[in-house]
Structure formats: C-alpha cells, structure tokens
GROMACS .gro file of C-alpha atoms in nm:
model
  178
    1UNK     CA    1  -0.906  -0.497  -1.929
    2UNK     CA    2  -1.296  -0.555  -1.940
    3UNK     CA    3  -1.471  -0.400  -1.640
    4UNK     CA    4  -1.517  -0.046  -1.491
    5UNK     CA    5  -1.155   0.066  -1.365
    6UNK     CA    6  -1.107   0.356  -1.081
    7UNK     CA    7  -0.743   0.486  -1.005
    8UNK     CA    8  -0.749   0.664  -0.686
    9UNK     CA    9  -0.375   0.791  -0.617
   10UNK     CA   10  -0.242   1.063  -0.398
   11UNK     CA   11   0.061   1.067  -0.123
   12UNK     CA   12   0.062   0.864   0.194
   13UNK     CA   13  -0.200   0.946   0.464
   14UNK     CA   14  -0.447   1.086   0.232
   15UNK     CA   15  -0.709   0.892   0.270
   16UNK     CA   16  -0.714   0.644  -0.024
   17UNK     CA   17  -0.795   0.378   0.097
   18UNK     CA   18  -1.065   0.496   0.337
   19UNK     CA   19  -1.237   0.664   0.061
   20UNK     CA   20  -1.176   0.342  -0.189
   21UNK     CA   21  -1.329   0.098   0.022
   22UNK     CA   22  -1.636   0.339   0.118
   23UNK     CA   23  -1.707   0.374  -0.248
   24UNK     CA   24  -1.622   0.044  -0.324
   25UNK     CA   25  -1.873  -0.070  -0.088
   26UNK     CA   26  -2.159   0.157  -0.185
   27UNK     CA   27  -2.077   0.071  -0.601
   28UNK     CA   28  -2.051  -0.283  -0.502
   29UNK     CA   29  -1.664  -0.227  -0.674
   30UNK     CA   30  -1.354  -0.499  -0.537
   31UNK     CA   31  -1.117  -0.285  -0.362
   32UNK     CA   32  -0.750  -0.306  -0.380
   33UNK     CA   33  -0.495  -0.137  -0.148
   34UNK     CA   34  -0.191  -0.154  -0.349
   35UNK     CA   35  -0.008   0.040  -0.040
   36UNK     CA   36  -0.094  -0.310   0.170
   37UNK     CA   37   0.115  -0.499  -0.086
   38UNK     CA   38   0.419  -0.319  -0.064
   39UNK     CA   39   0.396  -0.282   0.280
   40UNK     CA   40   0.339  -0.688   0.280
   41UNK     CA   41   0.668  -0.702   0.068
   42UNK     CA   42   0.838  -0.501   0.349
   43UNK     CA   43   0.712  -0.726   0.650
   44UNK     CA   44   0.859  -1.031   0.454
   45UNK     CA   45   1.201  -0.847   0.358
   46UNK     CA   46   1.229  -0.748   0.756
   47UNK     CA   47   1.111  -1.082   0.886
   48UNK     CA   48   1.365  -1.231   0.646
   49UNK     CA   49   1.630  -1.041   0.749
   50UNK     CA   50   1.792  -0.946   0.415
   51UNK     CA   51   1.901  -0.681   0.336
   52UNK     CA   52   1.689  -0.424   0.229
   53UNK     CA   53   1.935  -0.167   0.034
   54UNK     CA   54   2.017  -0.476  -0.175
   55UNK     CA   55   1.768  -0.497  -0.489
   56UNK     CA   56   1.883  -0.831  -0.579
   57UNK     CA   57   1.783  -0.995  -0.235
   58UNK     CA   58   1.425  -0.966  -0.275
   59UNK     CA   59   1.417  -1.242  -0.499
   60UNK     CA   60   1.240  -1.413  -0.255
   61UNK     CA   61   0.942  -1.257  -0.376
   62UNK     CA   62   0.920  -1.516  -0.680
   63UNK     CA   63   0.808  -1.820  -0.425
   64UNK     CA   64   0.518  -1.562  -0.290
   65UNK     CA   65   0.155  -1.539  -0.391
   66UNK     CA   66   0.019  -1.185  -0.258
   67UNK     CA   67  -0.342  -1.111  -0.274
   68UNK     CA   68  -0.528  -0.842  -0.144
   69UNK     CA   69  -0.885  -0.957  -0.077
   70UNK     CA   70  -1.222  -0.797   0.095
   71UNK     CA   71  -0.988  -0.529   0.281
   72UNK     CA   72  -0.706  -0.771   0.359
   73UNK     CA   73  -0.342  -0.872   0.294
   74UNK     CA   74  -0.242  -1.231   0.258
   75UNK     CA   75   0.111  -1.366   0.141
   76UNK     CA   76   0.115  -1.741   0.101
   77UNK     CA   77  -0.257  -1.764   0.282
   78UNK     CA   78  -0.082  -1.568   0.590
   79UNK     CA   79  -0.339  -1.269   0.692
   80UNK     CA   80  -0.065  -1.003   0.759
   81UNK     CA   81  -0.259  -0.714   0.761
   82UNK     CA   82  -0.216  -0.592   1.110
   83UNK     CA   83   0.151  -0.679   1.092
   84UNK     CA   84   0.231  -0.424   0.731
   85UNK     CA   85   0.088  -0.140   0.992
   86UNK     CA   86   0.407  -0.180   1.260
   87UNK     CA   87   0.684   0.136   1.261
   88UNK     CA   88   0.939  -0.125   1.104
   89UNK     CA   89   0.720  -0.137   0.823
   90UNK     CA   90   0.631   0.187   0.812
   91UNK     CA   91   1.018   0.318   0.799
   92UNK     CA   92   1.109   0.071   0.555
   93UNK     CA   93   0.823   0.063   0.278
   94UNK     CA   94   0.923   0.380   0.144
   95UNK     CA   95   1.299   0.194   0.028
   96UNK     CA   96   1.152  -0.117  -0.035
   97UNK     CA   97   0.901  -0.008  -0.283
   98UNK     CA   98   1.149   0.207  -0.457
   99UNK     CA   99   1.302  -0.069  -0.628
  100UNK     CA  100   1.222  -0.151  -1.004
  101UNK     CA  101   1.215  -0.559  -0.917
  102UNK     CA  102   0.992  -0.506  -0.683
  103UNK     CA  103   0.783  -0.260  -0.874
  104UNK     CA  104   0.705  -0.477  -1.147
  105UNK     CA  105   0.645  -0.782  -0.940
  106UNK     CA  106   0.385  -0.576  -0.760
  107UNK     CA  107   0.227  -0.433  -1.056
  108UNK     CA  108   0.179  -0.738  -1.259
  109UNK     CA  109  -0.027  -0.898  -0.978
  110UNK     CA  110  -0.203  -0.552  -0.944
  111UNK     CA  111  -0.270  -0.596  -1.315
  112UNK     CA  112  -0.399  -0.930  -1.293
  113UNK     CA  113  -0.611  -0.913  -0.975
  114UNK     CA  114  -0.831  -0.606  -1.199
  115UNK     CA  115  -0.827  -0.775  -1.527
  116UNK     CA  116  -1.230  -0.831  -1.609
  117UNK     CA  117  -1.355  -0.687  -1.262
  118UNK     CA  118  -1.511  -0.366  -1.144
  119UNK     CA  119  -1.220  -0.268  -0.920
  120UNK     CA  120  -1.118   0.109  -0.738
  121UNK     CA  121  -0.753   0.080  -0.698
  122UNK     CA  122  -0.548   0.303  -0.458
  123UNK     CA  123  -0.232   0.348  -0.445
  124UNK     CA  124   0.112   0.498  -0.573
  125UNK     CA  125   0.122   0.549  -1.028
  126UNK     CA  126  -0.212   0.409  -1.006
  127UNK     CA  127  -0.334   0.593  -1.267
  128UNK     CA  128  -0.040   0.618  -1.482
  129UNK     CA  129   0.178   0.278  -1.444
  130UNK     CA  130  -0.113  -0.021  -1.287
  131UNK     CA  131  -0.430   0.091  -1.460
  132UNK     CA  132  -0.342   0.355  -1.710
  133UNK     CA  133  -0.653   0.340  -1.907
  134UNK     CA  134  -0.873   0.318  -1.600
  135UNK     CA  135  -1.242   0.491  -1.667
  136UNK     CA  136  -1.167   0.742  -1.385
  137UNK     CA  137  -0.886   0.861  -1.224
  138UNK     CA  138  -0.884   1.056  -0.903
  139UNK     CA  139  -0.546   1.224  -0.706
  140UNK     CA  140  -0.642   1.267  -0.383
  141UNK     CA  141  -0.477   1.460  -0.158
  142UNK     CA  142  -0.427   1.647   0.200
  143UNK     CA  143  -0.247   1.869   0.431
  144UNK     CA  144   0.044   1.715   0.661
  145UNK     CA  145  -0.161   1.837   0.955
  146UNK     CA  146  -0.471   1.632   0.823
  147UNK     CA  147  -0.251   1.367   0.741
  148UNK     CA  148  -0.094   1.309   1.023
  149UNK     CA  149  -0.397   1.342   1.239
  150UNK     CA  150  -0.530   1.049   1.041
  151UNK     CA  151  -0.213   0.835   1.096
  152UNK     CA  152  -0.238   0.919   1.445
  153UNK     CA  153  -0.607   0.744   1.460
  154UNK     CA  154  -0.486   0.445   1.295
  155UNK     CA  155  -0.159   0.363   1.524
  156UNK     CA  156  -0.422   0.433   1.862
  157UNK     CA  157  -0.634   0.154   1.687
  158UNK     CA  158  -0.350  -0.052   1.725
  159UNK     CA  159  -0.244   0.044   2.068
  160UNK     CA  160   0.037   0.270   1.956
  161UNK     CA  161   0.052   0.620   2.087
  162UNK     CA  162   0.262   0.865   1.902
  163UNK     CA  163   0.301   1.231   1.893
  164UNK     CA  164   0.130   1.469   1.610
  165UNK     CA  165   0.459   1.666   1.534
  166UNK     CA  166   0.680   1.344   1.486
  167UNK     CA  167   0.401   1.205   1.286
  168UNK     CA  168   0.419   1.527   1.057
  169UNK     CA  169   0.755   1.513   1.039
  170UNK     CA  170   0.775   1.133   0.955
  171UNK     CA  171   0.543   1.233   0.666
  172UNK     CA  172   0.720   1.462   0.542
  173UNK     CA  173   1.014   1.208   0.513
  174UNK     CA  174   0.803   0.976   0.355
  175UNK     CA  175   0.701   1.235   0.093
  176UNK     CA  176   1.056   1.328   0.023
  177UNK     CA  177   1.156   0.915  -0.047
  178UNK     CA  178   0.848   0.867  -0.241
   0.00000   0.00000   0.00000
C-alpha cells in the first residue's frame, strides 16, 4: 500500500479520533474513524431490526457502500454520523463488531479506502489486522476517569446528559466485550 500509513489504536474513549483528525489536519493526512463504521453497521442492524446475536443476519451488509469521508459516516450516501453516537448504538457496537462477517467486511473497505493515500487510521487491530505494515503505529490510551469525562462532553454536545459514574461503569463494560 503506497503512501505514508499511521495506526492509531487504543480502547474506547481514548481519544483516537480527536487526536487523528488534529494530526491529520496539521499533516494534511485523510482521516479514517474505523470506530464510525462499526458503529454505522450497528445503526443499520438496529434500524433493521434483525437480530443482532445472529451472525448470519447481517448479510445485509453486502447491498451497503460505507465510506468514511472528511470526518463523516455515510452508508448508501446517508450522512449518519450523528445517529452511530445514540445509547442504542453505543450498547450494541461492542456485539456487533465482534463478529468475524462483519469484521472482514469492515476491514476490506478499511483496506481499500488507505490503499495509495497518506491516511492516520484509528481504531480497534489497527495496527495489527487493517494496516499491519503501517509506517507508525501508536496505542493510545487513558484512565476510565479521563475516559469517561470525555464521553460525557460528547453526549452534552448532543443534548444528552448522563452521569460520570454510569459512564465509567459503561466503559468498563465496553472494555470487558471488546
């Protein structure tokens, strides 16, 4: 893959992607939020209504084109990038993205969208499964506190208000699936 490759991994809440697109903006990099893609997968699955323990019902996947482009998330041309942020989403992705079929689906269209760019990629296996020979590879990381002071920021950006400790604690669930 021609072009100067950046893995930035590290567990949810971190700070990935803020840090990705500030560098990618100052190196003049294309950013990709792997993270929004699954989370895109998840909004489909729920607004489908299949059923999400079954790996074999996200098959609708193969009639989607996902793209992640200048910080956001379209399926089929649909901008759902504020949608992949709602609690469903959030309490879901974890499951969803734990599937192999929808691992590779993900990954080859992670794959593709880097092939002869500068990109910074963040993300889950990053490093080690989407761009394994990437020129640098970062695994960023934070406390729960910090991390669930930053999801807090995000959700009152959206109008949601939620409490620090369930925050933590949610966190700390997600860790444990992931």
């Amino acid at each position: 893959m021609p072009g100067f490759k950046v893995a930035i991994d590290g567990p949810a809440g971190s700070g990935k992607s803020t840090i990705s697109k500030r560098i990618a903006e100052q190196l003049n990099l294309t950013h990709i939020d792997t993270g929004a893609m699954y989370r895109a997968i998840t909004y489909i699955a729920l607004q489908k209504h299949i059923n999400l323990d079954d790996e074999s019902s996200y098959v609708f996947m193969q009639d989607l084109k996902v793209r992640y482009e200048k910080n956001r998330i379209y399926v089929n041309d649909m901008d759902v990038t504020d949608q992949i942020r709602s609690d469903a989403v959030t309490r879901n992705v974890s499951k969803v993205s734990s599937f192999p079929y929808v691992r590779r689906f993900l990954v080859q269209i992670q794959q593709e969208a880097a092939q002869n760019i500068d990109v910074i990629m963040d993300g889950r296996d990053i490093g080690s499964v989407v761009l394994p020979d990437a020129d640098l590879k970062i695994f960023l990381t934070a406390n729960v506190k910090e991390r669930a002071k930053r999801r807090q920021k995000e959700k009152e950006v959206l109008g949601i208000k939620q409490e620090l400790d369930a925050l933590e604690n949610e966190i700390l669930e997600r860790d444990h699936k992931d």
